[in-house]
Amino acid sequence: MFNHVVADDVIESIIVEGQAGAIDFLEMNASIFDALVDYIHGMDLALRAQPICDQLTDDAGTAANLQNTERRAIALHAEQAADLGSLGATTFDIQSCMRPPP
């Protein structure tokens, strides 16, 4: 009955628009899902890195070395600073685990 009231080309355009909208919706959901997976992965790495960070900062000498490394990294070019920081803290930020000495 619908075919008798509306022309076939109109029906086809409605279907094509609906498919395009569904594809856009699925792509948007995939992007959100990817971002969520990346966030969860980052949280997992941070949780695994925290005990290592605690061990490093519990020793006063090691904590001082980390602070010196951070000061040197700030003085270097941004790319060099990223490389220097990644040597001692691949999965976590040095600043995030530094706490004042007891």
XYZ file of N, CA and C in Angstrom:
306
model
N 0.821 -1.186 0.000
C 0.000 0.000 0.000
C 0.869 1.254 0.000
N 1.987 1.214 0.737
C 2.890 2.366 0.794
C 3.424 2.690 -0.599
N 3.706 1.661 -1.398
C 4.225 1.865 -2.747
C 3.225 2.595 -3.639
N 1.966 2.436 -3.406
C 0.955 3.093 -4.232
C 0.844 4.575 -3.903
N 1.178 4.965 -2.685
C 1.025 6.353 -2.266
C 2.280 7.173 -2.557
N 3.480 6.579 -2.371
C 4.748 7.294 -2.517
C 5.518 6.688 -3.686
N 6.169 7.522 -4.448
C 6.939 7.055 -5.606
C 8.125 6.214 -5.152
N 8.545 5.288 -6.027
C 9.652 4.382 -5.696
C 10.956 5.123 -5.427
N 11.247 6.192 -6.173
C 12.496 6.929 -5.952
C 12.506 7.623 -4.594
N 11.351 8.034 -4.114
C 11.255 8.642 -2.780
C 11.524 7.584 -1.716
N 10.964 6.409 -1.899
C 11.200 5.311 -0.955
C 12.680 4.954 -0.926
N 13.286 4.882 -2.112
C 14.708 4.539 -2.191
C 15.568 5.596 -1.505
N 15.249 6.875 -1.687
C 16.037 7.931 -1.038
C 15.885 7.882 0.482
N 14.699 7.537 0.959
C 14.490 7.402 2.409
C 15.338 6.259 2.957
N 15.374 5.152 2.231
C 16.171 3.998 2.665
C 17.650 4.347 2.670
N 18.133 5.012 1.607
C 19.550 5.383 1.520
C 19.918 6.344 2.644
N 19.064 7.336 2.900
C 19.333 8.279 3.989
C 19.344 7.566 5.336
N 18.437 6.627 5.512
C 18.405 5.862 6.760
C 19.652 5.027 6.944
N 20.133 4.420 5.860
C 21.361 3.627 5.938
C 22.556 4.517 6.259
N 22.620 5.686 5.616
C 23.729 6.614 5.883
C 23.698 7.072 7.340
N 22.503 7.358 7.842
C 22.382 7.762 9.244
C 22.790 6.654 10.189
N 22.423 5.428 9.849
C 22.798 4.285 10.691
C 24.302 4.075 10.680
N 24.918 4.241 9.514
C 26.378 4.089 9.417
C 27.069 5.169 10.239
N 26.599 6.419 10.134
C 27.178 7.501 10.942
C 27.044 7.204 12.430
N 25.886 6.714 12.823
C 25.644 6.380 14.223
C 26.600 5.282 14.691
N 26.780 4.248 13.873
C 27.689 3.156 14.237
C 29.136 3.636 14.305
N 29.532 4.508 13.376
C 30.894 5.048 13.409
C 31.112 5.896 14.658
N 30.112 6.678 15.033
C 30.218 7.489 16.240
C 30.361 6.588 17.466
N 29.560 5.528 17.523
C 29.657 4.600 18.649
C 31.006 3.902 18.678
N 31.541 3.561 17.510
C 32.856 2.925 17.451
C 33.929 3.871 17.974
N 33.833 5.159 17.639
C 34.801 6.142 18.131
C 34.726 6.273 19.648
N 33.521 6.315 20.168
C 33.345 6.402 21.620
C 33.903 5.155 22.296
N 33.639 4.002 21.726
C 34.138 2.746 22.283
C 35.666 2.718 22.258
N 36.277 3.162 21.148
C 37.740 3.206 21.063
C 38.324 4.121 22.135
N 37.696 5.281 22.334
C 38.174 6.207 23.361
C 38.049 5.590 24.748
N 36.972 4.883 24.993
C 36.779 4.226 26.286
C 37.825 3.139 26.512
N 38.106 2.352 25.486
C 39.128 1.306 25.596
C 40.492 1.933 25.876
N 40.830 3.032 25.176
C 42.101 3.716 25.422
C 42.177 4.230 26.856
N 41.075 4.794 27.359
C 41.047 5.307 28.725
C 41.254 4.180 29.733
N 40.553 3.070 29.529
C 40.690 1.929 30.443
C 42.103 1.371 30.382
N 42.676 1.308 29.190
C 44.048 0.816 29.048
C 45.021 1.735 29.800
N 44.818 3.044 29.677
C 45.661 3.994 30.396
C 45.533 3.851 31.901
N 44.313 3.645 32.378
C 44.105 3.452 33.813
C 44.780 2.172 34.289
N 44.717 1.115 33.472
C 45.349 -0.155 33.820
C 46.854 0.028 33.941
N 47.453 0.750 32.992
C 48.896 0.994 33.053
C 49.257 1.827 34.279
N 48.440 2.825 34.575
C 48.713 3.668 35.742
C 48.627 2.860 37.034
N 47.640 1.977 37.125
C 47.504 1.158 38.334
C 48.668 0.188 38.483
N 49.142 -0.348 37.361
C 50.282 -1.263 37.432
C 51.572 -0.514 37.753
N 51.671 0.732 37.329
C 52.893 1.502 37.536
C 52.992 2.058 38.952
N 51.889 2.239 39.637
C 51.906 2.873 40.953
C 52.789 2.154 41.964
N 52.753 0.807 42.088
C 53.662 0.157 43.045
C 55.132 0.406 42.711
N 55.468 0.441 41.435
C 56.847 0.739 41.029
C 57.195 2.156 41.446
N 56.273 3.057 41.213
C 56.466 4.451 41.587
C 56.672 4.575 43.095
N 55.876 3.867 43.872
C 56.011 3.908 45.329
C 57.376 3.397 45.771
N 57.855 2.328 45.152
C 59.171 1.792 45.497
C 60.267 2.798 45.182
N 60.140 3.476 44.047
C 61.163 4.448 43.660
C 61.186 5.638 44.604
N 60.026 6.123 44.984
C 59.984 7.331 45.802
C 60.176 7.050 47.286
N 60.091 5.787 47.717
C 60.335 5.466 49.122
C 61.809 5.626 49.477
N 62.686 5.417 48.519
C 64.116 5.577 48.744
C 64.480 7.040 48.489
N 65.052 7.714 49.500
C 65.334 9.151 49.384
C 66.299 9.452 48.243
N 67.330 8.634 48.079
C 68.301 8.868 47.005
C 67.679 8.731 45.631
N 66.853 7.718 45.477
C 66.193 7.514 44.186
C 65.218 8.644 43.906
N 64.500 9.086 44.935
C 63.561 10.190 44.757
C 64.302 11.451 44.327
N 65.462 11.708 44.933
C 66.252 12.882 44.552
C 66.745 12.756 43.115
N 67.163 11.553 42.726
C 67.603 11.344 41.346
C 66.466 11.591 40.361
N 65.271 11.142 40.717
C 64.118 11.379 39.849
C 63.818 12.869 39.729
N 63.938 13.591 40.847
C 63.696 15.032 40.803
C 64.751 15.727 39.948
N 66.016 15.312 40.073
C 67.069 15.893 39.244
C 66.828 15.597 37.770
N 66.414 14.377 37.485
C 66.111 14.008 36.102
C 64.982 14.861 35.557
N 63.986 15.104 36.383
C 62.860 15.925 35.947
C 63.317 17.361 35.689
N 64.163 17.913 36.558
C 64.659 19.281 36.354
C 65.451 19.384 35.057
N 66.294 18.378 34.796
C 67.066 18.382 33.550
C 66.146 18.261 32.343
N 65.130 17.446 32.479
C 64.205 17.246 31.362
C 63.470 18.532 31.012
N 63.123 19.321 32.021
C 62.427 20.581 31.778
C 63.327 21.535 31.008
N 64.621 21.496 31.295
C 65.554 22.395 30.631
C 65.806 22.006 29.173
N 65.578 20.772 28.827
C 65.829 20.306 27.464
C 64.667 20.646 26.539
N 64.920 20.458 25.268
C 63.870 20.637 24.264
C 62.735 19.660 24.552
N 61.523 19.970 24.142
C 60.343 19.160 24.485
C 60.486 17.714 24.028
N 61.017 17.486 22.851
C 61.173 16.107 22.374
C 62.196 15.361 23.217
N 63.294 16.032 23.559
C 64.309 15.399 24.388
C 63.767 15.124 25.782
N 62.943 16.014 26.282
C 62.354 15.814 27.608
C 61.463 14.579 27.614
N 60.717 14.385 26.552
C 59.857 13.201 26.477
C 60.702 11.937 26.443
N 61.793 11.972 25.685
C 62.674 10.805 25.621
C 63.317 10.529 26.975
N 63.784 11.568 27.651
C 64.440 11.404 28.945
C 63.461 10.864 29.983
N 62.256 11.398 29.996
C 61.248 10.923 30.939
C 60.861 9.486 30.680
N 60.872 9.078 29.415
C 60.463 7.711 29.107
C 61.506 6.694 29.530
N 62.737 7.124 29.771
C 63.766 6.184 30.219
C 63.424 5.595 31.584
N 62.997 6.439 32.499
C 62.736 5.963 33.851
C 61.281 5.699 34.146
N 60.390 6.185 33.312
C 58.965 6.059 33.604
C 58.188 5.899 32.307
N 58.214 4.729 31.764
C 57.577 4.515 30.468
C 56.072 4.606 30.562
N 55.497 4.057 31.618
C 54.039 3.990 31.680
C 53.430 4.974 32.661
N 54.239 5.812 33.274
C 53.644 6.782 34.175
C 54.450 8.068 34.145
N 53.843 9.128 34.537
C 54.455 10.437 34.556
C 55.251 10.583 35.852
N 56.498 11.026 35.741
C 57.347 11.176 36.929
C 56.677 12.109 37.940
N 56.133 13.204 37.446
C 55.518 14.184 38.340
C 54.352 13.571 39.118
N 53.614 12.658 38.484
C 52.432 12.105 39.141
C 52.780 11.225 40.331
N 53.992 10.690 40.384
C 54.306 9.803 41.504
C 55.270 10.449 42.499
N 55.669 11.673 42.249
C 56.576 12.343 43.183
C 55.768 12.868 44.364
N 56.272 12.644 45.522
C 55.641 13.208 46.712
C 56.759 13.777 47.580
N 56.460 14.699 48.434
C 57.513 15.312 49.243
C 58.199 14.270 50.132
N 59.499 14.409 50.323
C 60.199 13.466 51.200
C 59.650 13.542 52.621
N 59.683 12.402 53.327
C 59.128 12.386 54.695
C 59.933 13.232 55.665
